[in-house]
CSV table of C-alpha atoms and ligand atoms in Angstrom, one decimal:
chain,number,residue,atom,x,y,z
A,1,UNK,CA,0.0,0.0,0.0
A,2,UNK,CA,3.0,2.3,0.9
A,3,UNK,CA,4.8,1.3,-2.2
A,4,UNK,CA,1.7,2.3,-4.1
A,5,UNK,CA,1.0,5.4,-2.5
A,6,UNK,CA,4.8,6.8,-3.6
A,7,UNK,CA,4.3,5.4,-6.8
A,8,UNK,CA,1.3,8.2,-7.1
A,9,UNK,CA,3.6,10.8,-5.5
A,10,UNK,CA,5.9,10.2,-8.3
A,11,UNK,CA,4.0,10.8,-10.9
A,12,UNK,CA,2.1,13.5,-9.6
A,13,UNK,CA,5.8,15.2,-8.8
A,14,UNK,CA,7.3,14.4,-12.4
A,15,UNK,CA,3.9,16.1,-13.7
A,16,UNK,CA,4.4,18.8,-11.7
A,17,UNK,CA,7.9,19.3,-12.6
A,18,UNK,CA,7.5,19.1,-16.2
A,19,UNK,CA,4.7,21.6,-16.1
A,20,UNK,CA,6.6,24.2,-14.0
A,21,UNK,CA,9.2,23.9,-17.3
A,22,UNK,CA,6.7,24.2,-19.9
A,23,UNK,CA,5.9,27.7,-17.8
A,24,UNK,CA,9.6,28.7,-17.6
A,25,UNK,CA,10.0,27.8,-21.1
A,26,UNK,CA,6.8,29.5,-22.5
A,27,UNK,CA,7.6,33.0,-20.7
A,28,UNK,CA,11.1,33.1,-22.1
A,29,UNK,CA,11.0,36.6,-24.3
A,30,UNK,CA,13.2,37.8,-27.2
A,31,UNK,CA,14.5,41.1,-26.9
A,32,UNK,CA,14.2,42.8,-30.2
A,33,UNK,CA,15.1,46.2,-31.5
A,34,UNK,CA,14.2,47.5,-35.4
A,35,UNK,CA,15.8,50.2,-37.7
A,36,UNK,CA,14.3,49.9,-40.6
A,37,UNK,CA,16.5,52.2,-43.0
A,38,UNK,CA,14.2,53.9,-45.5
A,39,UNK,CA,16.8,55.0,-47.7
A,40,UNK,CA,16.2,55.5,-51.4
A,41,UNK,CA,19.4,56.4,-52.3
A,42,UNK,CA,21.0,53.2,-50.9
A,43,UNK,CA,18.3,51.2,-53.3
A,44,UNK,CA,19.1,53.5,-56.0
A,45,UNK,CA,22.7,52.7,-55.7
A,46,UNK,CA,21.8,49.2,-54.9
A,47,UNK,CA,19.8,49.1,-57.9
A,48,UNK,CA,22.7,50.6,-59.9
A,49,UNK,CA,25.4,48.2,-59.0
A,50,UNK,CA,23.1,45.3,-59.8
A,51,UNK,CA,22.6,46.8,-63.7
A,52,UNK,CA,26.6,47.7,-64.0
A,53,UNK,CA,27.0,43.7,-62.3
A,54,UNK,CA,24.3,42.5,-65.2
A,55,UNK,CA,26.4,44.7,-68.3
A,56,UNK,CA,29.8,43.4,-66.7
A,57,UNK,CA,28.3,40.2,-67.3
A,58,UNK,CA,27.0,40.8,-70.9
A,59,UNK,CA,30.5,42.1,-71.7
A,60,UNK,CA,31.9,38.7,-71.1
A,61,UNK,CA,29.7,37.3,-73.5
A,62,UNK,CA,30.4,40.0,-76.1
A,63,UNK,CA,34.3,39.6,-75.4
A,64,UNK,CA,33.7,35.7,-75.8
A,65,UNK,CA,31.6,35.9,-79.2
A,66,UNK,CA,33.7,39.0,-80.6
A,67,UNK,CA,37.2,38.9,-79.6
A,68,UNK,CA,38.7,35.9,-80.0
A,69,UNK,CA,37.7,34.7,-76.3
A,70,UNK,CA,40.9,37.2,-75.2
A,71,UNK,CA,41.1,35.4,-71.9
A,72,UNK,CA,42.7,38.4,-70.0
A,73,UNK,CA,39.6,40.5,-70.4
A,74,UNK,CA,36.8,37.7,-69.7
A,75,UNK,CA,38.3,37.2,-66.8
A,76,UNK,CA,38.6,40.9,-65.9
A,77,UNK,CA,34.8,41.1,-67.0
A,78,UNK,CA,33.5,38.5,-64.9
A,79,UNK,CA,35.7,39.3,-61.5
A,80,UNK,CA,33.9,43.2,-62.0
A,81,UNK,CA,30.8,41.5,-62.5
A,82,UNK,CA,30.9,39.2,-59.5
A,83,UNK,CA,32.6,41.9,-57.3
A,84,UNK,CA,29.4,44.6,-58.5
A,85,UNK,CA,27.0,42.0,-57.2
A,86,UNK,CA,28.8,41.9,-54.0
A,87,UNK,CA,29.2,45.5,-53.3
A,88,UNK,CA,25.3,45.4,-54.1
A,89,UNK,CA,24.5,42.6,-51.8
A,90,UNK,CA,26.7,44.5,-48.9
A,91,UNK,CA,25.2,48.2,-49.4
A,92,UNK,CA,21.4,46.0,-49.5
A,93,UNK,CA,22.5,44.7,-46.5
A,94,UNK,CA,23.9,47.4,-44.7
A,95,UNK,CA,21.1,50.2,-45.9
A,96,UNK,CA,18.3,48.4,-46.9
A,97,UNK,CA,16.9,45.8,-45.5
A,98,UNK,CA,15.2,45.9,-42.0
A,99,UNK,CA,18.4,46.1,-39.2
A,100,UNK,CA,17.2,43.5,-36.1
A,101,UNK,CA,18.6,43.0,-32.9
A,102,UNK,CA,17.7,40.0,-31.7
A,103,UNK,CA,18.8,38.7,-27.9
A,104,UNK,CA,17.5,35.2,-27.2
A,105,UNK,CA,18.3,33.7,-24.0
A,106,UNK,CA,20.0,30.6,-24.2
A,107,UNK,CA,17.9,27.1,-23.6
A,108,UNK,CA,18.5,25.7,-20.0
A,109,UNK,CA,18.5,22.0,-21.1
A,110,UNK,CA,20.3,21.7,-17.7
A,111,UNK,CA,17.6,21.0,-15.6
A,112,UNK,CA,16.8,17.7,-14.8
A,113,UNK,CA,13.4,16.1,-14.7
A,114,UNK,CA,11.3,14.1,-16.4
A,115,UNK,CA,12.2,13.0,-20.6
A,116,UNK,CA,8.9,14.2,-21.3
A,117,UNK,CA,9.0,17.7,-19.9
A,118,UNK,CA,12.5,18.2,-21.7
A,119,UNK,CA,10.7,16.8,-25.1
A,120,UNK,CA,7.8,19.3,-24.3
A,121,UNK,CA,10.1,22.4,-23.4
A,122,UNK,CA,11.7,21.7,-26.9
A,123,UNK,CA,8.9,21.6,-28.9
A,124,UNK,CA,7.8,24.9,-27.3
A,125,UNK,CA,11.3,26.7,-28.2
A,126,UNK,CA,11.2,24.9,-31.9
A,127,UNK,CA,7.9,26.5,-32.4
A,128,UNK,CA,8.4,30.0,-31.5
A,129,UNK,CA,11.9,30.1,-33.6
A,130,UNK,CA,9.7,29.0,-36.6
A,131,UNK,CA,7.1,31.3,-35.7
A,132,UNK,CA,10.3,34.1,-35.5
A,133,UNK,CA,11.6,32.6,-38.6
A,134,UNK,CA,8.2,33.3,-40.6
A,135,UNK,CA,8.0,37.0,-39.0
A,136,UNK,CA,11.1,37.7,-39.9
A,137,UNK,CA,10.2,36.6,-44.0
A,138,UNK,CA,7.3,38.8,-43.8
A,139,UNK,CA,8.9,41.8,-42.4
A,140,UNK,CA,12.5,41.6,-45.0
A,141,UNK,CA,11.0,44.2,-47.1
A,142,UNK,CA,9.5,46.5,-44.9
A,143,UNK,CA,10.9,49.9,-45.3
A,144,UNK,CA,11.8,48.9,-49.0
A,145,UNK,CA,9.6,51.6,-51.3
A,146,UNK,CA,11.6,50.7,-54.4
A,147,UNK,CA,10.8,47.2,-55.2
A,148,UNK,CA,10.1,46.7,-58.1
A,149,UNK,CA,13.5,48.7,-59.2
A,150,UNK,CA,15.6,46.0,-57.0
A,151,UNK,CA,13.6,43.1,-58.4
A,152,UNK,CA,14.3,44.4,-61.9
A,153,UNK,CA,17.8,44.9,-61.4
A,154,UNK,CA,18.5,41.6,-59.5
A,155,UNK,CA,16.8,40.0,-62.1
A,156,UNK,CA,19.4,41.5,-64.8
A,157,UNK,CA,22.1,40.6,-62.6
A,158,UNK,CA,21.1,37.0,-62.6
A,159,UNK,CA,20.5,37.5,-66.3
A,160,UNK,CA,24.1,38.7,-67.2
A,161,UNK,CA,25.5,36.5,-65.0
A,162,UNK,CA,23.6,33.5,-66.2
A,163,UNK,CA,24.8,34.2,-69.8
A,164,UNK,CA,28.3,34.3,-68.6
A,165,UNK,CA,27.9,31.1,-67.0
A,166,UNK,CA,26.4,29.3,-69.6
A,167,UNK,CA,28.1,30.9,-72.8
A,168,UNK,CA,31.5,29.0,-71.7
A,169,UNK,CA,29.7,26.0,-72.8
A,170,UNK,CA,30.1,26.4,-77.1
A,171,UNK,CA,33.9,25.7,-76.2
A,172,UNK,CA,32.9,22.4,-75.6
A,173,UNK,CA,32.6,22.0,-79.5
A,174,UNK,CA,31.9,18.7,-81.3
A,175,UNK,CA,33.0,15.5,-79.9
A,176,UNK,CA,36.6,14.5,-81.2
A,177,UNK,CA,35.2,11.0,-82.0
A,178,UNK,CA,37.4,8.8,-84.2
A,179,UNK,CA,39.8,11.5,-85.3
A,180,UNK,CA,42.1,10.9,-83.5
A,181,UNK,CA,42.7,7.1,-83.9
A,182,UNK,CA,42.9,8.2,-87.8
A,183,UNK,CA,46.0,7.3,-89.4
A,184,UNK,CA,47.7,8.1,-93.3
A,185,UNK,CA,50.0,5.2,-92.6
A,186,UNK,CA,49.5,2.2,-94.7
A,187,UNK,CA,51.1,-0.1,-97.1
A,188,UNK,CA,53.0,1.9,-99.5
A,189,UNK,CA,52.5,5.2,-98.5
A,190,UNK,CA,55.6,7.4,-98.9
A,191,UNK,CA,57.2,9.4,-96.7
A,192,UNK,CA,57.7,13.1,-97.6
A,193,UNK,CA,59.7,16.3,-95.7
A,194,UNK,CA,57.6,19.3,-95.0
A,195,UNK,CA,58.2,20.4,-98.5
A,196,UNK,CA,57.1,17.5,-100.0
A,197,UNK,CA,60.4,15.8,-101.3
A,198,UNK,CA,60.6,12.1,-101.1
A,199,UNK,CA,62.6,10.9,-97.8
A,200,UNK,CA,65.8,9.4,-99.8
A,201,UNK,CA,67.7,7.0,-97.3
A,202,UNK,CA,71.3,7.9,-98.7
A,203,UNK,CA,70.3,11.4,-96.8
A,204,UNK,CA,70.2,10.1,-93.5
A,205,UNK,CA,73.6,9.5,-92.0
A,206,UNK,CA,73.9,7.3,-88.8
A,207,UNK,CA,72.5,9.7,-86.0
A,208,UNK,CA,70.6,11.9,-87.7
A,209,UNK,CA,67.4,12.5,-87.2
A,210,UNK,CA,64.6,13.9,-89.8
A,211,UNK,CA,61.2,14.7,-89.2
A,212,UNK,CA,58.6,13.3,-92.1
A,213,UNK,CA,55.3,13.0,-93.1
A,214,UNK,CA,52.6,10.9,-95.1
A,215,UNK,CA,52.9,12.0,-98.3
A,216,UNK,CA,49.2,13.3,-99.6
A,217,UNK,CA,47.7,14.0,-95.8
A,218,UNK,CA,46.6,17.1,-94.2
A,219,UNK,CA,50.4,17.5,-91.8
A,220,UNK,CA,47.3,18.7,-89.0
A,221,UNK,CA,46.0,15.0,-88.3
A,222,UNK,CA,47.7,14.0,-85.4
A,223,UNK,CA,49.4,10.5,-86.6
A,224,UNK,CA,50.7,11.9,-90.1
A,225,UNK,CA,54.0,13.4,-88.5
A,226,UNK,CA,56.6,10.9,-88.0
A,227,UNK,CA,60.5,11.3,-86.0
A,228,UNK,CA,62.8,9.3,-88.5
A,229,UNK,CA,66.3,8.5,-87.6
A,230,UNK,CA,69.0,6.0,-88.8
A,231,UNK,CA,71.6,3.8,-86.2
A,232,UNK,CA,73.9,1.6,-87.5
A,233,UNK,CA,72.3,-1.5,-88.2
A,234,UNK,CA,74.1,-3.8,-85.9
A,235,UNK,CA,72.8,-2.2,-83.0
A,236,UNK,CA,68.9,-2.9,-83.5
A,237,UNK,CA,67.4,-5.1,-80.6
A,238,UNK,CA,64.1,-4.9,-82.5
A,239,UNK,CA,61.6,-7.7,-81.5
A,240,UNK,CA,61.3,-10.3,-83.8
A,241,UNK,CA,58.1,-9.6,-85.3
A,242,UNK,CA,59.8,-6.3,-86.2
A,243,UNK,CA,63.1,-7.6,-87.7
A,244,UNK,CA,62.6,-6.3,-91.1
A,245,UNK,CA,61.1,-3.2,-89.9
A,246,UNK,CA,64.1,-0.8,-90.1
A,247,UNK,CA,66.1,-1.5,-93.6
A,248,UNK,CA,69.7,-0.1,-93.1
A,249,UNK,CA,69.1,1.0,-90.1
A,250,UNK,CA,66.7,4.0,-90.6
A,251,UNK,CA,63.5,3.5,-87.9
A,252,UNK,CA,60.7,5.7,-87.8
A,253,UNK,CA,58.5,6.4,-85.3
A,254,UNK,CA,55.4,8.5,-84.6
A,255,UNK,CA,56.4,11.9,-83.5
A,256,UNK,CA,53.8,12.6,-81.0
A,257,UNK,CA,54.7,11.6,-77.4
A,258,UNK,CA,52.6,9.2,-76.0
A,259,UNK,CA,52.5,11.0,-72.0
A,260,UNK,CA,50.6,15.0,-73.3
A,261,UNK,CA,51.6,15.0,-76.8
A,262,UNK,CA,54.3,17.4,-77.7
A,263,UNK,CA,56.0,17.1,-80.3
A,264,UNK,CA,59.3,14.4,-79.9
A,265,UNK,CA,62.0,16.2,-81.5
A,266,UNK,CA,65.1,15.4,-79.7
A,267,UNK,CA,67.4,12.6,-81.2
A,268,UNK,CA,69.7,11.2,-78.4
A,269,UNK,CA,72.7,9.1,-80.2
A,270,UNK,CA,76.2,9.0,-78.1
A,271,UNK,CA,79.2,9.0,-80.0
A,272,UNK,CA,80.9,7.3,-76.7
A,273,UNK,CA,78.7,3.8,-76.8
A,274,UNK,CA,80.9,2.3,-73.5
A,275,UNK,CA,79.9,5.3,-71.3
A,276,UNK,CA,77.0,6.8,-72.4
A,277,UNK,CA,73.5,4.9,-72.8
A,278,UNK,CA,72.1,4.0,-76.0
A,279,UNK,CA,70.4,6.3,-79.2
A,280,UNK,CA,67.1,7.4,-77.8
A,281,UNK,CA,64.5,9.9,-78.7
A,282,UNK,CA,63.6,12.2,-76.3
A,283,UNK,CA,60.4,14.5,-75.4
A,284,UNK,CA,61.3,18.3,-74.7
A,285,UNK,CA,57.8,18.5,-72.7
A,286,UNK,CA,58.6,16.3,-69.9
A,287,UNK,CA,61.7,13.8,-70.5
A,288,UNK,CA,59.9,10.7,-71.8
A,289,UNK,CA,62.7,8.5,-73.3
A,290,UNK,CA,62.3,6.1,-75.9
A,291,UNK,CA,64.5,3.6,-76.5
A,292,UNK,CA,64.4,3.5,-80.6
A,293,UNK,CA,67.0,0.3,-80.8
A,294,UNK,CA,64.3,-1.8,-78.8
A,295,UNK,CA,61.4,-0.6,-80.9
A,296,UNK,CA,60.5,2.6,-79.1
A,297,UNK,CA,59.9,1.3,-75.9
A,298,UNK,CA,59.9,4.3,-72.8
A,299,UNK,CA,62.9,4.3,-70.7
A,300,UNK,CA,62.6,6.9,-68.8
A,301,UNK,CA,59.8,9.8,-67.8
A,302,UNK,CA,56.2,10.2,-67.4
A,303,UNK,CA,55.0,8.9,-70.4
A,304,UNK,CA,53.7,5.4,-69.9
A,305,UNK,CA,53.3,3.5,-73.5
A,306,UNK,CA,55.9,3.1,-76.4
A,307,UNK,CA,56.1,5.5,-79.4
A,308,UNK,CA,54.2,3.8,-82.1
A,309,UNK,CA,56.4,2.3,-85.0
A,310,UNK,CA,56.3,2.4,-88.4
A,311,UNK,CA,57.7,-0.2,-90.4
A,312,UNK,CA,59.7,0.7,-93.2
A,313,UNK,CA,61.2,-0.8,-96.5
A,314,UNK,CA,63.3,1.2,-99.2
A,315,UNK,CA,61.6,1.8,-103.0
A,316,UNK,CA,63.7,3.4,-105.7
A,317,UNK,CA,66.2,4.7,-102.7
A,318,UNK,CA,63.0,6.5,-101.0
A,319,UNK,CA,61.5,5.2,-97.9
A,320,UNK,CA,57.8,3.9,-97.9
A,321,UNK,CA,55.9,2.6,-95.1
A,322,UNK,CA,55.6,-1.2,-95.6
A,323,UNK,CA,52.3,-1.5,-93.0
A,324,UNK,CA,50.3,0.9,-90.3
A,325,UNK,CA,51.6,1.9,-87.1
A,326,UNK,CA,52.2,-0.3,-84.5
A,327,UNK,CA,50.0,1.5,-81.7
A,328,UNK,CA,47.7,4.6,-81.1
A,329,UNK,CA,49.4,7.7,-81.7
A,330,UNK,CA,49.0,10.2,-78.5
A,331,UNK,CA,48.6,10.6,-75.4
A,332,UNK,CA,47.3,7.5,-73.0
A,333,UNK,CA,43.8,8.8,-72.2
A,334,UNK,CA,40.5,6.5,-72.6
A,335,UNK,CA,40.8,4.5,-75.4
A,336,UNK,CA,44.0,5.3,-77.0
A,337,UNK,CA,45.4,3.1,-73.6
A,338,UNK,CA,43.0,0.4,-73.9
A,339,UNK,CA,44.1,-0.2,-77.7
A,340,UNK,CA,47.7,1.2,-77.5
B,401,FES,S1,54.5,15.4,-73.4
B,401,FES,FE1,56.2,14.2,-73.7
B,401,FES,S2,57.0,13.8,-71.8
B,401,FES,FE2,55.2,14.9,-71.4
């Protein structure tokens, strides 16, 4: 019967408690002081930075359509652009909008009683900062007489800014689909010097090192150019599915490096064979190093596949590719790795 009896105590207490909580919690006041700012020369000016931020951003896209994309002056065009909107945003901010002071006492979740009360107190302090939250949507424009100015020149702003955003995008172009894999090199396609001649094999002496092309092709598609040089014969270590691919010792090989694709136009071949290593093209970009006795293979830098090959063979003392290239020309990116 006692036991009972405190039982009912209890929960008359913990009610009692968590009532006395609620009370605290409901009577809890914000302190709250409003200037509202009434100035129509700070919207004016407002209003004015957001029309200069909306023809900075217009000028971007005229620089971009009409001047060659000069990068110096889009980027100058959209840093006074974003930098207008920003001043705009700080004066609105500072002169504007409604100025509140707002002091909120601080939640005593220290108190201990029962989960329920606490849960309740919450609930209570949840609702009236929602309640403040709304209040304080309503009231963002009072004191604002120009509003339909600020709307129209925030909406220009978002306008001009827009366009510069999106007008970036046409430099995306078409996709590069098979171009690149594209290739002049077949069976007997000759090779030429930049002014057409006919590559003649008695011109290349032993460590020299001639840049050529697919006679007939456009020089711009990225597998036409080739790096040809000439060792002496008894040094090839070719493989031996590629024994017949360098007649007297003249190799070429594709002259774009396989790492970003610069141009390979340095011919390594050491007069000193005992102390120096071996004849080796080399990329001025980065340092890739291909071996050319072993078939092109990379000795040394970034660059992670061989230079492609071409086989050779000698017609009427010119040189003529006797097959394609042995890989993707370029750099190892997506596909080109898969099927280099
Ligand atoms: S582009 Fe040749 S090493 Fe980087």
């Amino acid at each position: 019967m006692r036991r009972r009896a405190a039982a009912v105590l209890a929960w008359v207490w913990r009610y009692v408690v968590a009532g006395a909580v609620l009370r605290v919690s409901r009577r809890r006041t914000i302190h709250r002081e409003r200037e509202l700012p009434a100035s129509t020369r700070a919207e004016t000016g407002t209003a004015a930075l957001l029309f200069a931020a909306a023809l900075a951003g217009l000028a971007f896209v005229a620089i971009y359509a009409f001047d060659d994309a000069n990068t110096q002056l889009l980027g100058l065009s959209i840093a006074v652009s974003l930098a207008l909107v920003a001043a705009a945003l700080i004066l609105a901010a500072a002169r504007v909008v409604p100025q509140e002071t707002l002091e909120e006492p601080r939640p005593d979740f220290s108190v201990d009683g029962p989960k329920s009360a606490d849960i309740e107190r919450f609930s209570a302090h949840q609702q009236e900062e929602v309640e403040a939250a709304a209040l304080t949507l309503r009231e963002g424009t009072d004191g604002v007489t120009r509003r339909g100015l600020l709307g129209a020149a925030g909406a220009a702003a978002g306008i001009g800014l827009g366009a510069a955003a999106l007008v970036p995008l046409a430099s995306l172009g078409p996709a590069v689909g098979g171009r690149l894999a594209a290739s002049p090199w077949k069976d007997g396609v000759a090779l030429v010097e930049e002014n057409g001649i006919a590559v003649k094999a008695e011109d290349l002496e032993v460590g020299s090192f001639l840049t050529a092309f697919a006679k007939g092709a456009d020089k711009e598609q990225l597998a036409t150019s080739l790096a040809v040089v000439r060792v002496a014969p008894d040094e090839l270590e070719l493989p031996a599915d590629r024994a017949d691919w360098a007649p007297e010792g003249i190799l070429a090989f594709s002259k774009i490096c396989t790492h970003a694709q610069c141009a390979v136009s340095l011919f390594r071949y050491p007069l000193f064979a005992e102390r120096s290593p071996g004849p080796a093209l080399v990329c001025p970009c980065h340092y890739s190093t291909f071996n050319v006795l072993d078939g092109g293979e990379r000795i040394f830098g970034p660059a992670v596949r061989p230079l492609p090959q071409l086989p050779l063979r000698i017609e009427d003392g010119v040189l003529v590719a006797a097959g394609p290239l042995s890989g993707a020309v370029g750099a190892s990116w997506g596909r080109v790795r898969e099927e280099g």
